[in-house]
């Protein structure tokens, strides 16, 4: 079991406290947050409420009053890519951040308090992929999953999987499962036996304009229709819809260039990928 019971949230729903290492939140830092909110609101039906402002203007995206993601404005002095960033749960963000440093990663922001919500840091792994660490207080993280407009999965795309998977396993205590075959470089990261994320080693096939990066999948009812909607709203289709063992998948980008994937799932909900 990867989650322990938490306290009731602001809308009366009981949240689950995510076990260490579990992706518990996704956040997007952009240059034009108002336009970005319009895009994702139209695409996923999100509504927004103000969130912690330690790094500048920030809102939480809601579905039926429950929190699913965050969108903030990039400070001019913070040089981060415009990209969806997964936050991995920790019981002690300061200790986890120090382990990141000791294992060859970089801590770019924090650790710092996000008001009463919790404590956070933004890091990069030894290959340069950016991720966050979240130590929950009042805000436990994502409050709903498995429905349209919610994160379904997080996948790291990097040069090679073995050493990078070991980095994350050392920092967060993951169990590693080599799931690649026929020359596929692929490791699944597990928490208490449950799959929580994938590491894909793409070698020279990794896009030069992106480098190593995390990719978040969002559940939609119809992948093809969602791709059409992305394009109509000013985004781009990057990898056309195609069938996978987990459902029909497409990779797209929002108007500021943040990449994400869409999946209409034929399989289980988040965490049973």
Coordinates of C-alpha atoms in Angstrom, one line a residue:
X1 CA 0.0 0.0 0.0
X2 CA 1.5 3.4 -1.0
X3 CA -0.8 5.9 0.7
X4 CA -1.8 6.5 4.3
X5 CA -4.9 8.3 5.4
X6 CA -4.7 12.0 5.7
X7 CA -7.0 14.7 7.0
X8 CA -10.1 16.2 5.4
X9 CA -9.5 18.7 2.7
X10 CA -11.1 22.2 2.3
X11 CA -14.0 20.7 0.4
X12 CA -14.8 18.0 2.9
X13 CA -13.2 15.1 0.9
X14 CA -10.6 13.0 2.8
X15 CA -7.2 13.1 1.2
X16 CA -4.7 10.4 1.2
X17 CA -1.1 11.1 2.4
X18 CA 1.2 9.9 -0.3
X19 CA 4.0 7.5 0.6
X20 CA 7.6 8.8 0.1
X21 CA 8.6 8.6 -3.5
X22 CA 5.0 8.7 -4.8
X23 CA 4.3 11.4 -7.5
X24 CA 1.8 13.5 -5.5
X25 CA 1.5 16.7 -7.5
X26 CA 2.3 18.3 -10.9
X27 CA 3.1 21.9 -11.4
X28 CA 3.7 24.1 -14.4
X29 CA 5.6 27.4 -14.3
X30 CA 4.9 29.7 -17.3
X31 CA 5.4 33.2 -18.6
X32 CA 1.7 34.0 -19.1
X33 CA -0.3 32.3 -16.4
X34 CA -3.6 33.9 -17.3
X35 CA -3.5 32.6 -20.9
X36 CA -2.3 29.2 -19.6
X37 CA -5.2 29.0 -17.3
X38 CA -7.6 29.7 -20.1
X39 CA -6.0 26.9 -22.2
X40 CA -6.1 24.2 -19.6
X41 CA -9.5 25.3 -18.3
X42 CA -10.9 24.9 -21.8
X43 CA -9.1 21.6 -22.3
X44 CA -9.7 19.8 -19.0
X45 CA -12.5 21.8 -17.4
X46 CA -10.3 23.0 -14.6
X47 CA -11.2 25.9 -12.3
X48 CA -8.6 27.8 -10.3
X49 CA -8.1 29.1 -6.8
X50 CA -5.1 31.0 -5.4
X51 CA -2.2 29.0 -3.9
X52 CA 1.1 29.7 -2.1
X53 CA 3.1 32.6 -3.6
X54 CA 6.6 31.8 -2.4
X55 CA 7.8 31.7 -6.0
X56 CA 5.3 34.3 -7.3
X57 CA 1.7 34.2 -8.5
X58 CA 0.4 30.6 -8.3
X59 CA -3.0 28.9 -8.6
X60 CA -4.2 25.4 -8.0
X61 CA -6.3 23.7 -10.6
X62 CA -9.6 22.1 -9.4
X63 CA -12.0 19.5 -10.7
X64 CA -15.3 19.5 -8.8
X65 CA -13.6 21.4 -6.1
X66 CA -10.7 19.0 -5.7
X67 CA -7.1 19.9 -6.4
X68 CA -5.3 18.2 -9.3
X69 CA -2.4 20.5 -10.4
X70 CA -0.7 23.8 -10.1
X71 CA 0.2 26.7 -12.4
X72 CA 2.5 29.5 -11.5
X73 CA 4.4 32.4 -13.1
X74 CA 8.1 32.0 -13.8
X75 CA 10.1 34.6 -11.8
X76 CA 12.5 36.4 -14.2
X77 CA 15.5 35.3 -12.2
X78 CA 14.4 31.6 -12.1
X79 CA 15.8 29.8 -15.1
X80 CA 13.6 26.7 -15.4
X81 CA 12.1 25.2 -18.5
X82 CA 8.4 25.7 -19.3
X83 CA 7.5 22.1 -18.5
X84 CA 5.2 20.1 -16.3
X85 CA 7.1 19.1 -13.2
X86 CA 6.2 16.1 -11.0
X87 CA 6.6 16.5 -7.3
X88 CA 7.7 13.4 -5.4
X89 CA 6.5 12.9 -1.8
X90 CA 9.0 13.1 1.1
X91 CA 8.6 13.1 4.8
X92 CA 11.7 15.3 5.2
X93 CA 12.4 17.5 2.2
X94 CA 15.6 18.9 3.7
X95 CA 17.1 15.4 4.1
X96 CA 15.9 14.3 0.7
X97 CA 17.4 17.4 -0.9
X98 CA 20.7 16.7 0.8
X99 CA 20.6 13.1 -0.6
X100 CA 20.0 14.5 -4.1
X101 CA 23.2 16.6 -3.8
X102 CA 25.2 13.6 -2.4
X103 CA 24.0 11.4 -5.3
X104 CA 25.1 13.9 -8.0
X105 CA 21.9 15.8 -8.5
X106 CA 21.3 19.6 -8.1
X107 CA 18.9 21.5 -5.8
X108 CA 17.9 24.6 -7.8
X109 CA 15.2 26.0 -5.5
X110 CA 14.7 25.6 -1.7
X111 CA 14.1 23.8 0.4
X112 CA 11.6 26.4 1.4
X113 CA 8.2 26.7 3.1
X114 CA 5.1 27.1 0.9
X115 CA 3.0 28.9 3.5
X116 CA 1.0 26.4 5.5
X117 CA 0.7 24.1 2.6
X118 CA 4.0 22.3 3.1
X119 CA 7.7 22.4 2.3
X120 CA 9.3 22.0 -1.2
X121 CA 12.4 21.9 -3.3
X122 CA 13.0 21.9 -7.0
X123 CA 15.8 19.7 -8.2
X124 CA 17.4 18.1 -11.2
X125 CA 18.8 14.6 -11.5
X126 CA 22.4 14.0 -12.7
X127 CA 21.3 14.0 -16.4
X128 CA 19.4 17.3 -15.9
X129 CA 15.8 16.3 -15.7
X130 CA 13.8 18.6 -13.3
X131 CA 11.6 17.3 -10.6
X132 CA 10.2 18.6 -7.3
X133 CA 10.1 17.3 -3.8
X134 CA 7.0 17.9 -1.6
X135 CA 6.7 17.5 2.2
X136 CA 3.0 17.8 2.9
X137 CA 1.5 19.9 5.7
X138 CA -2.0 21.3 5.0
X139 CA -1.7 20.5 1.3
X140 CA -1.3 16.7 0.8
X141 CA -1.1 16.9 -3.0
X142 CA -3.4 15.6 -5.8
X143 CA -6.8 15.0 -4.3
X144 CA -8.4 13.1 -7.2
X145 CA -7.2 10.7 -9.9
X146 CA -8.6 8.3 -12.5
X147 CA -11.0 10.7 -14.0
X148 CA -10.8 13.0 -17.1
X149 CA -8.5 16.0 -16.6
X150 CA -6.3 14.4 -13.9
X151 CA -2.7 13.2 -14.1
X152 CA -2.5 9.5 -14.9
X153 CA 1.2 8.7 -15.0
X154 CA 4.7 10.2 -14.9
X155 CA 7.5 9.0 -17.1
X156 CA 11.1 10.1 -17.2
X157 CA 12.7 10.2 -20.7
X158 CA 16.5 10.3 -20.4
X159 CA 19.6 9.0 -22.2
X160 CA 19.9 5.7 -20.3
X161 CA 17.8 4.2 -17.5
X162 CA 20.1 2.1 -15.3
X163 CA 22.2 4.8 -13.6
X164 CA 19.4 7.4 -13.5
X165 CA 17.0 4.8 -12.0
X166 CA 19.6 4.0 -9.3
X167 CA 19.8 7.7 -8.5
X168 CA 16.0 7.9 -7.9
X169 CA 16.1 4.6 -6.0
X170 CA 18.8 5.9 -3.7
X171 CA 17.1 9.2 -3.1
X172 CA 13.5 7.9 -2.6
X173 CA 13.9 4.2 -1.8
X174 CA 12.2 2.9 -5.0
X175 CA 12.3 -0.8 -5.9
X176 CA 13.5 -1.1 -9.5
X177 CA 12.1 -3.4 -12.1
X178 CA 13.8 -3.9 -15.4
X179 CA 10.8 -4.0 -17.8
X180 CA 12.5 -3.5 -21.1
X181 CA 13.0 -6.2 -23.6
X182 CA 14.3 -6.6 -27.2
X183 CA 16.7 -3.8 -26.8
X184 CA 14.3 -1.5 -24.9
X185 CA 15.9 0.4 -22.1
X186 CA 13.2 0.7 -19.5
X187 CA 12.9 0.6 -15.7
X188 CA 9.7 0.8 -13.7
X189 CA 10.0 2.4 -10.2
X190 CA 7.9 0.9 -7.5
X191 CA 6.8 1.9 -4.0
X192 CA 5.8 -1.0 -1.8
X193 CA 5.4 -3.1 -4.9
X194 CA 3.2 -0.7 -6.7
X195 CA 4.4 0.9 -9.9
X196 CA 4.6 4.7 -9.6
X197 CA 6.7 5.9 -12.6
X198 CA 8.8 4.8 -15.5
X199 CA 12.3 5.6 -16.7
X200 CA 12.9 5.3 -20.4
X201 CA 16.5 5.4 -21.8
X202 CA 16.2 6.7 -25.3
X203 CA 19.9 7.3 -26.1
X204 CA 20.4 9.3 -29.3
X205 CA 16.6 9.3 -29.9
X206 CA 16.1 11.7 -27.0
X207 CA 15.0 15.0 -28.6
X208 CA 17.9 17.4 -28.7
X209 CA 15.7 20.4 -28.0
X210 CA 14.5 18.9 -24.8
X211 CA 17.2 16.8 -23.2
X212 CA 16.2 14.5 -20.3
X213 CA 12.8 15.4 -19.0
X214 CA 9.7 14.2 -17.1
X215 CA 6.5 13.7 -19.1
X216 CA 3.1 13.8 -17.4
X217 CA 0.1 11.9 -18.9
X218 CA -3.4 13.3 -18.4
X219 CA -6.5 11.2 -18.6
X220 CA -9.1 12.2 -21.3
X221 CA -12.2 10.4 -22.5
X222 CA -11.1 10.5 -26.2
X223 CA -7.5 11.1 -27.1
X224 CA -8.1 12.1 -30.8
X225 CA -10.8 14.6 -29.8
X226 CA -8.5 16.0 -27.1
X227 CA -5.6 16.5 -29.6
X228 CA -8.0 18.4 -31.9
X229 CA -9.0 20.5 -28.9
X230 CA -5.3 21.2 -28.1
X231 CA -4.6 22.4 -31.6
X232 CA -7.8 24.5 -31.7
X233 CA -6.7 26.2 -28.5
X234 CA -3.3 27.2 -29.9
X235 CA -1.3 24.2 -28.8
X236 CA 0.5 21.6 -31.0
X237 CA 0.4 17.9 -31.8
X238 CA 3.8 16.4 -31.4
X239 CA 3.3 12.6 -31.6
X240 CA 0.0 11.5 -33.2
X241 CA -2.5 9.3 -31.4
X242 CA -1.5 5.7 -31.3
X243 CA -2.6 2.5 -29.4
X244 CA -0.5 1.3 -26.5
X245 CA -1.1 -1.4 -23.9
X246 CA -2.4 1.3 -21.5
X247 CA -4.7 3.0 -23.9
X248 CA -4.7 5.5 -26.8
X249 CA -1.8 8.0 -26.3
X250 CA -0.7 11.2 -28.0
X251 CA 2.0 13.8 -27.1
X252 CA 1.1 17.5 -27.4
X253 CA 2.4 20.9 -26.3
X254 CA 0.5 23.9 -24.9
X255 CA 0.9 27.4 -26.4
X256 CA 4.0 28.1 -24.4
X257 CA 5.6 24.8 -25.4
X258 CA 5.1 22.7 -22.3
X259 CA 4.8 19.1 -23.4
X260 CA 2.4 16.6 -21.9
X261 CA 0.7 13.4 -23.0
X262 CA -3.0 12.5 -23.3
X263 CA -4.3 9.0 -22.7
X264 CA -7.8 7.6 -23.0
X265 CA -7.2 4.6 -20.7
X266 CA -8.3 1.1 -21.5
X267 CA -6.4 -0.2 -18.4
X268 CA -6.4 0.5 -14.6
X269 CA -6.3 4.0 -13.0
X270 CA -3.2 5.8 -11.9
X271 CA -0.6 3.8 -10.1
X272 CA -1.5 0.5 -11.8
X273 CA 0.1 1.4 -15.1

